[in-house]
Amino acid sequence: MTEKDFLPGAYQKFPENGKVTWKAPSNIALVKYWGKRPVQIPANPSLSFTLDTCATTTSVYFEKKDANDTLSFDLFFEGKPKNDFKPKIRTFLERIEMYVPFLKKYHFTIETSNSFPHSSGIASSASGMAALSLCLMDIEKQLNLTMDEALFYAKASYLARLGSGSACRSIKSNLVQWGEHGNIPNSSDLYGIEYPFDVDPVFKSYCDTILLVHKGQKQVSSTVGHQLMHGHPYAENRFQQAFSNLDKLKPILASGDLEEFIKLVESEALTLHAMMMTSMPYFILMKPDTLEIINKIWKFREETKTPVCFTLDAGANVHMLYPSSAKEKVLGFIQDKLIEHCENGQYIHDRVGVGAIKING
Ligand code: DP6
């Protein structure tokens, strides 16, 4: 599909009012997206596990209004008005308005809440933008009764991308690829697709336990981090590496080769942070406890031969990835050795999920 496919034809009807609700998950990248060009086009392809428990639920109430030349909406976060989120949502709605021109015909009340603790340092932009995009697509489906399912999900991912790049990987299926790649059929810079190759069942129930090392505000936002890849001395090599890591992952995912999986995933995480450390200005998002945890994971893996590895987002928290068969052992290890490195002893147990769901009622 191309940009043109996402411009709607004439709408068939305009209901007076209504309400839609979607729950969209967070995701954790195996091959990282870091670097982009306007508008939200990734510098390299990426791939992520969709999560299950960490999710945002968003309801959108819509009501026809008289004047239809402005955007109008109210925003509630966890039951309370949230004015400081409004500019981000307004920018997003303005950016997507040409693709969903019904936006100016309605007044919207957006109510959103996260399943994970408030300000846990877990990115809520991916699940948040995905849930909101799905709600808007659900409304558009009521205006355009002939829209098919493939277009519905591709366009939801397309819109979500315009809100936050990684959000386009939080729409549908358990393993999502985003970004054009010559060896991945139907891959696109515009939206995420279901990973089109064979995947060993071990990865379908993979666990992700998120150790909350630092819950405060990040010292550098992802937006700024992406920008610092422009003119970065190692950017070109890094982008090439992401392309080649996707090639390397294909047989690893198909065969369930956990040893090779671990090497590739940890290298991706450390490369992401190496890019931050070697940009200008440079910055470090890992905390001393992040490093302690990484070293303990390596020692535990060596000693017990448990196939557990780590990955990192643009922050200090550590995602521990492992097959569900190792769950008891790993959770015991976390209790014994890692919990002391988590802020207030907090961690979240999650696993690979199937994608967003519509909530009825
Ligand atoms: C490190 O999607 O948060 O998590 O497009 O500016 O909203 P924007 O960035 P964002 O970047 C996420 C980067 C990452 C890696 C990844 O998820 O692929």
PDB file of N, CA, C and O in Angstrom, residues 234-274:
ATOM      1  N   TYR A 234      28.841   7.228  13.190  1.00  0.00           N
ATOM      2  CA  TYR A 234      28.660   5.792  12.930  1.00  0.00           C
ATOM      3  C   TYR A 234      27.280   5.448  12.384  1.00  0.00           C
ATOM      4  O   TYR A 234      26.914   4.278  12.282  1.00  0.00           O
ATOM      5  N   ALA A 235      26.499   6.495  12.059  1.00  0.00           N
ATOM      6  CA  ALA A 235      25.102   6.243  11.684  1.00  0.00           C
ATOM      7  C   ALA A 235      24.964   5.276  10.506  1.00  0.00           C
ATOM      8  O   ALA A 235      24.218   4.308  10.586  1.00  0.00           O
ATOM      9  N   GLU A 236      25.697   5.528   9.433  1.00  0.00           N
ATOM     10  CA  GLU A 236      25.523   4.705   8.232  1.00  0.00           C
ATOM     11  C   GLU A 236      25.795   3.226   8.510  1.00  0.00           C
ATOM     12  O   GLU A 236      25.035   2.353   8.100  1.00  0.00           O
ATOM     13  N   ASN A 237      26.882   2.972   9.254  1.00  0.00           N
ATOM     14  CA  ASN A 237      27.193   1.581   9.599  1.00  0.00           C
ATOM     15  C   ASN A 237      26.105   0.969  10.459  1.00  0.00           C
ATOM     16  O   ASN A 237      25.760  -0.198  10.309  1.00  0.00           O
ATOM     17  N   ARG A 238      25.613   1.767  11.378  1.00  0.00           N
ATOM     18  CA  ARG A 238      24.556   1.255  12.258  1.00  0.00           C
ATOM     19  C   ARG A 238      23.301   0.884  11.442  1.00  0.00           C
ATOM     20  O   ARG A 238      22.718  -0.173  11.646  1.00  0.00           O
ATOM     21  N   PHE A 239      22.916   1.753  10.522  1.00  0.00           N
ATOM     22  CA  PHE A 239      21.715   1.462   9.731  1.00  0.00           C
ATOM     23  C   PHE A 239      21.916   0.164   8.935  1.00  0.00           C
ATOM     24  O   PHE A 239      21.048  -0.693   8.887  1.00  0.00           O
ATOM     25  N   GLN A 240      23.119   0.031   8.338  1.00  0.00           N
ATOM     26  CA  GLN A 240      23.412  -1.197   7.577  1.00  0.00           C
ATOM     27  C   GLN A 240      23.340  -2.428   8.467  1.00  0.00           C
ATOM     28  O   GLN A 240      22.860  -3.484   8.076  1.00  0.00           O
ATOM     29  N   GLN A 241      23.851  -2.270   9.690  1.00  0.00           N
ATOM     30  CA  GLN A 241      23.849  -3.399  10.637  1.00  0.00           C
ATOM     31  C   GLN A 241      22.411  -3.861  10.932  1.00  0.00           C
ATOM     32  O   GLN A 241      22.137  -5.061  11.029  1.00  0.00           O
ATOM     33  N   ALA A 242      21.496  -2.891  11.054  1.00  0.00           N
ATOM     34  CA  ALA A 242      20.103  -3.261  11.334  1.00  0.00           C
ATOM     35  C   ALA A 242      19.527  -4.077  10.171  1.00  0.00           C
ATOM     36  O   ALA A 242      18.847  -5.087  10.390  1.00  0.00           O
ATOM     37  N   PHE A 243      19.824  -3.638   8.936  1.00  0.00           N
ATOM     38  CA  PHE A 243      19.367  -4.405   7.764  1.00  0.00           C
ATOM     39  C   PHE A 243      19.914  -5.832   7.841  1.00  0.00           C
ATOM     40  O   PHE A 243      19.187  -6.801   7.660  1.00  0.00           O
ATOM     41  N   SER A 244      21.214  -5.943   8.124  1.00  0.00           N
ATOM     42  CA  SER A 244      21.816  -7.276   8.095  1.00  0.00           C
ATOM     43  C   SER A 244      21.360  -8.099   9.307  1.00  0.00           C
ATOM     44  O   SER A 244      21.200  -9.320   9.200  1.00  0.00           O
ATOM     45  N   ASN A 245      21.092  -7.461  10.437  1.00  0.00           N
ATOM     46  CA  ASN A 245      20.579  -8.226  11.591  1.00  0.00           C
ATOM     47  C   ASN A 245      19.194  -8.815  11.297  1.00  0.00           C
ATOM     48  O   ASN A 245      18.866  -9.900  11.779  1.00  0.00           O
ATOM     49  N   LEU A 246      18.404  -8.107  10.509  1.00  0.00           N
ATOM     50  CA  LEU A 246      17.102  -8.680  10.143  1.00  0.00           C
ATOM     51  C   LEU A 246      17.284  -9.916   9.269  1.00  0.00           C
ATOM     52  O   LEU A 246      16.563 -10.903   9.419  1.00  0.00           O
ATOM     53  N   ASP A 247      18.288  -9.868   8.376  1.00  0.00           N
ATOM     54  CA  ASP A 247      18.589 -11.062   7.575  1.00  0.00           C
ATOM     55  C   ASP A 247      19.027 -12.212   8.475  1.00  0.00           C
ATOM     56  O   ASP A 247      18.611 -13.349   8.310  1.00  0.00           O
ATOM     57  N   LYS A 248      19.899 -11.878   9.425  1.00  0.00           N
ATOM     58  CA  LYS A 248      20.428 -12.928  10.320  1.00  0.00           C
ATOM     59  C   LYS A 248      19.336 -13.527  11.200  1.00  0.00           C
ATOM     60  O   LYS A 248      19.392 -14.698  11.571  1.00  0.00           O
ATOM     61  N   LEU A 249      18.372 -12.709  11.559  1.00  0.00           N
ATOM     62  CA  LEU A 249      17.320 -13.201  12.451  1.00  0.00           C
ATOM     63  C   LEU A 249      16.415 -14.242  11.793  1.00  0.00           C
ATOM     64  O   LEU A 249      15.825 -15.075  12.481  1.00  0.00           O
ATOM     65  N   LYS A 250      16.302 -14.168  10.488  1.00  0.00           N
ATOM     66  CA  LYS A 250      15.345 -15.047   9.796  1.00  0.00           C
ATOM     67  C   LYS A 250      15.567 -16.526  10.144  1.00  0.00           C
ATOM     68  O   LYS A 250      14.642 -17.180  10.656  1.00  0.00           O
ATOM     69  N   PRO A 251      16.775 -17.083   9.926  1.00  0.00           N
ATOM     70  CA  PRO A 251      16.961 -18.495  10.308  1.00  0.00           C
ATOM     71  C   PRO A 251      16.929 -18.715  11.823  1.00  0.00           C
ATOM     72  O   PRO A 251      16.545 -19.783  12.281  1.00  0.00           O
ATOM     73  N   ILE A 252      17.307 -17.715  12.579  1.00  0.00           N
ATOM     74  CA  ILE A 252      17.305 -17.855  14.054  1.00  0.00           C
ATOM     75  C   ILE A 252      15.869 -18.001  14.560  1.00  0.00           C
ATOM     76  O   ILE A 252      15.549 -18.870  15.377  1.00  0.00           O
ATOM     77  N   LEU A 253      14.995 -17.163  14.042  1.00  0.00           N
ATOM     78  CA  LEU A 253      13.593 -17.218  14.474  1.00  0.00           C
ATOM     79  C   LEU A 253      12.922 -18.492  13.979  1.00  0.00           C
ATOM     80  O   LEU A 253      12.104 -19.093  14.678  1.00  0.00           O
ATOM     81  N   ALA A 254      13.296 -18.921  12.785  1.00  0.00           N
ATOM     82  CA  ALA A 254      12.674 -20.121  12.220  1.00  0.00           C
ATOM     83  C   ALA A 254      13.080 -21.371  12.997  1.00  0.00           C
ATOM     84  O   ALA A 254      12.276 -22.269  13.223  1.00  0.00           O
ATOM     85  N   SER A 255      14.346 -21.419  13.443  1.00  0.00           N
ATOM     86  CA  SER A 255      14.841 -22.649  14.071  1.00  0.00           C
ATOM     87  C   SER A 255      14.732 -22.617  15.594  1.00  0.00           C
ATOM     88  O   SER A 255      14.868 -23.651  16.247  1.00  0.00           O
ATOM     89  N   GLY A 256      14.536 -21.428  16.164  1.00  0.00           N
ATOM     90  CA  GLY A 256      14.502 -21.338  17.630  1.00  0.00           C
ATOM     91  C   GLY A 256      15.897 -21.450  18.225  1.00  0.00           C
ATOM     92  O   GLY A 256      16.061 -21.966  19.336  1.00  0.00           O
ATOM     93  N   ASP A 257      16.906 -20.974  17.485  1.00  0.00           N
ATOM     94  CA  ASP A 257      18.292 -21.025  17.961  1.00  0.00           C
ATOM     95  C   ASP A 257      18.505 -19.921  19.015  1.00  0.00           C
ATOM     96  O   ASP A 257      18.843 -18.773  18.701  1.00  0.00           O
ATOM     97  N   LEU A 258      18.319 -20.292  20.290  1.00  0.00           N
ATOM     98  CA  LEU A 258      18.331 -19.275  21.351  1.00  0.00           C
ATOM     99  C   LEU A 258      19.712 -18.672  21.590  1.00  0.00           C
ATOM    100  O   LEU A 258      19.835 -17.507  21.958  1.00  0.00           O
ATOM    101  N   GLU A 259      20.739 -19.470  21.356  1.00  0.00           N
ATOM    102  CA  GLU A 259      22.094 -18.942  21.557  1.00  0.00           C
ATOM    103  C   GLU A 259      22.362 -17.769  20.611  1.00  0.00           C
ATOM    104  O   GLU A 259      22.854 -16.710  21.018  1.00  0.00           O
ATOM    105  N   GLU A 260      22.016 -17.962  19.347  1.00  0.00           N
ATOM    106  CA  GLU A 260      22.231 -16.902  18.355  1.00  0.00           C
ATOM    107  C   GLU A 260      21.253 -15.744  18.582  1.00  0.00           C
ATOM    108  O   GLU A 260      21.583 -14.576  18.378  1.00  0.00           O
ATOM    109  N   PHE A 261      20.052 -16.066  19.010  1.00  0.00           N
ATOM    110  CA  PHE A 261      19.044 -15.044  19.311  1.00  0.00           C
ATOM    111  C   PHE A 261      19.575 -14.096  20.394  1.00  0.00           C
ATOM    112  O   PHE A 261      19.515 -12.873  20.264  1.00  0.00           O
ATOM    113  N   ILE A 262      20.111 -14.692  21.456  1.00  0.00           N
ATOM    114  CA  ILE A 262      20.630 -13.916  22.586  1.00  0.00           C
ATOM    115  C   ILE A 262      21.736 -12.957  22.123  1.00  0.00           C
ATOM    116  O   ILE A 262      21.735 -11.779  22.458  1.00  0.00           O
ATOM    117  N   LYS A 263      22.658 -13.487  21.325  1.00  0.00           N
ATOM    118  CA  LYS A 263      23.782 -12.650  20.860  1.00  0.00           C
ATOM    119  C   LYS A 263      23.271 -11.447  20.075  1.00  0.00           C
ATOM    120  O   LYS A 263      23.710 -10.316  20.279  1.00  0.00           O
ATOM    121  N   LEU A 264      22.354 -11.718  19.178  1.00  0.00           N
ATOM    122  CA  LEU A 264      21.879 -10.644  18.307  1.00  0.00           C
ATOM    123  C   LEU A 264      21.078  -9.591  19.098  1.00  0.00           C
ATOM    124  O   LEU A 264      21.278  -8.384  18.940  1.00  0.00           O
ATOM    125  N   VAL A 265      20.217 -10.062  19.987  1.00  0.00           N
ATOM    126  CA  VAL A 265      19.349  -9.137  20.739  1.00  0.00           C
ATOM    127  C   VAL A 265      20.172  -8.266  21.702  1.00  0.00           C
ATOM    128  O   VAL A 265      19.963  -7.057  21.804  1.00  0.00           O
ATOM    129  N   GLU A 266      21.121  -8.875  22.389  1.00  0.00           N
ATOM    130  CA  GLU A 266      21.931  -8.079  23.325  1.00  0.00           C
ATOM    131  C   GLU A 266      22.818  -7.096  22.565  1.00  0.00           C
ATOM    132  O   GLU A 266      23.008  -5.954  22.991  1.00  0.00           O
ATOM    133  N   SER A 267      23.347  -7.547  21.424  1.00  0.00           N
ATOM    134  CA  SER A 267      24.189  -6.646  20.638  1.00  0.00           C
ATOM    135  C   SER A 267      23.374  -5.452  20.136  1.00  0.00           C
ATOM    136  O   SER A 267      23.848  -4.302  20.157  1.00  0.00           O
ATOM    137  N   GLU A 268      22.134  -5.695  19.725  1.00  0.00           N
ATOM    138  CA  GLU A 268      21.265  -4.593  19.281  1.00  0.00           C
ATOM    139  C   GLU A 268      21.065  -3.572  20.415  1.00  0.00           C
ATOM    140  O   GLU A 268      21.131  -2.366  20.203  1.00  0.00           O
ATOM    141  N   ALA A 269      20.795  -4.083  21.624  1.00  0.00           N
ATOM    142  CA  ALA A 269      20.541  -3.185  22.760  1.00  0.00           C
ATOM    143  C   ALA A 269      21.774  -2.345  23.070  1.00  0.00           C
ATOM    144  O   ALA A 269      21.688  -1.128  23.269  1.00  0.00           O
ATOM    145  N   LEU A 270      22.930  -2.999  23.091  1.00  0.00           N
ATOM    146  CA  LEU A 270      24.148  -2.259  23.435  1.00  0.00           C
ATOM    147  C   LEU A 270      24.541  -1.300  22.320  1.00  0.00           C
ATOM    148  O   LEU A 270      25.070  -0.214  22.573  1.00  0.00           O
ATOM    149  N   THR A 271      24.251  -1.683  21.071  1.00  0.00           N
ATOM    150  CA  THR A 271      24.552  -0.773  19.954  1.00  0.00           C
ATOM    151  C   THR A 271      23.690   0.483  20.055  1.00  0.00           C
ATOM    152  O   THR A 271      24.179   1.598  19.848  1.00  0.00           O
ATOM    153  N   LEU A 272      22.409   0.289  20.397  1.00  0.00           N
ATOM    154  CA  LEU A 272      21.524   1.448  20.563  1.00  0.00           C
ATOM    155  C   LEU A 272      22.130   2.432  21.577  1.00  0.00           C
ATOM    156  O   LEU A 272      22.228   3.635  21.316  1.00  0.00           O
ATOM    157  N   HIS A 273      22.564   1.894  22.701  1.00  0.00           N
ATOM    158  CA  HIS A 273      23.124   2.784  23.730  1.00  0.00           C
ATOM    159  C   HIS A 273      24.505   3.304  23.329  1.00  0.00           C
ATOM    160  O   HIS A 273      24.881   4.423  23.693  1.00  0.00           O
ATOM    161  N   ALA A 274      25.237   2.528  22.551  1.00  0.00           N
ATOM    162  CA  ALA A 274      26.531   3.014  22.044  1.00  0.00           C
ATOM    163  C   ALA A 274      26.327   4.201  21.111  1.00  0.00           C
ATOM    164  O   ALA A 274      27.135   5.137  21.081  1.00  0.00           O
TER     165      ALA A 274
END
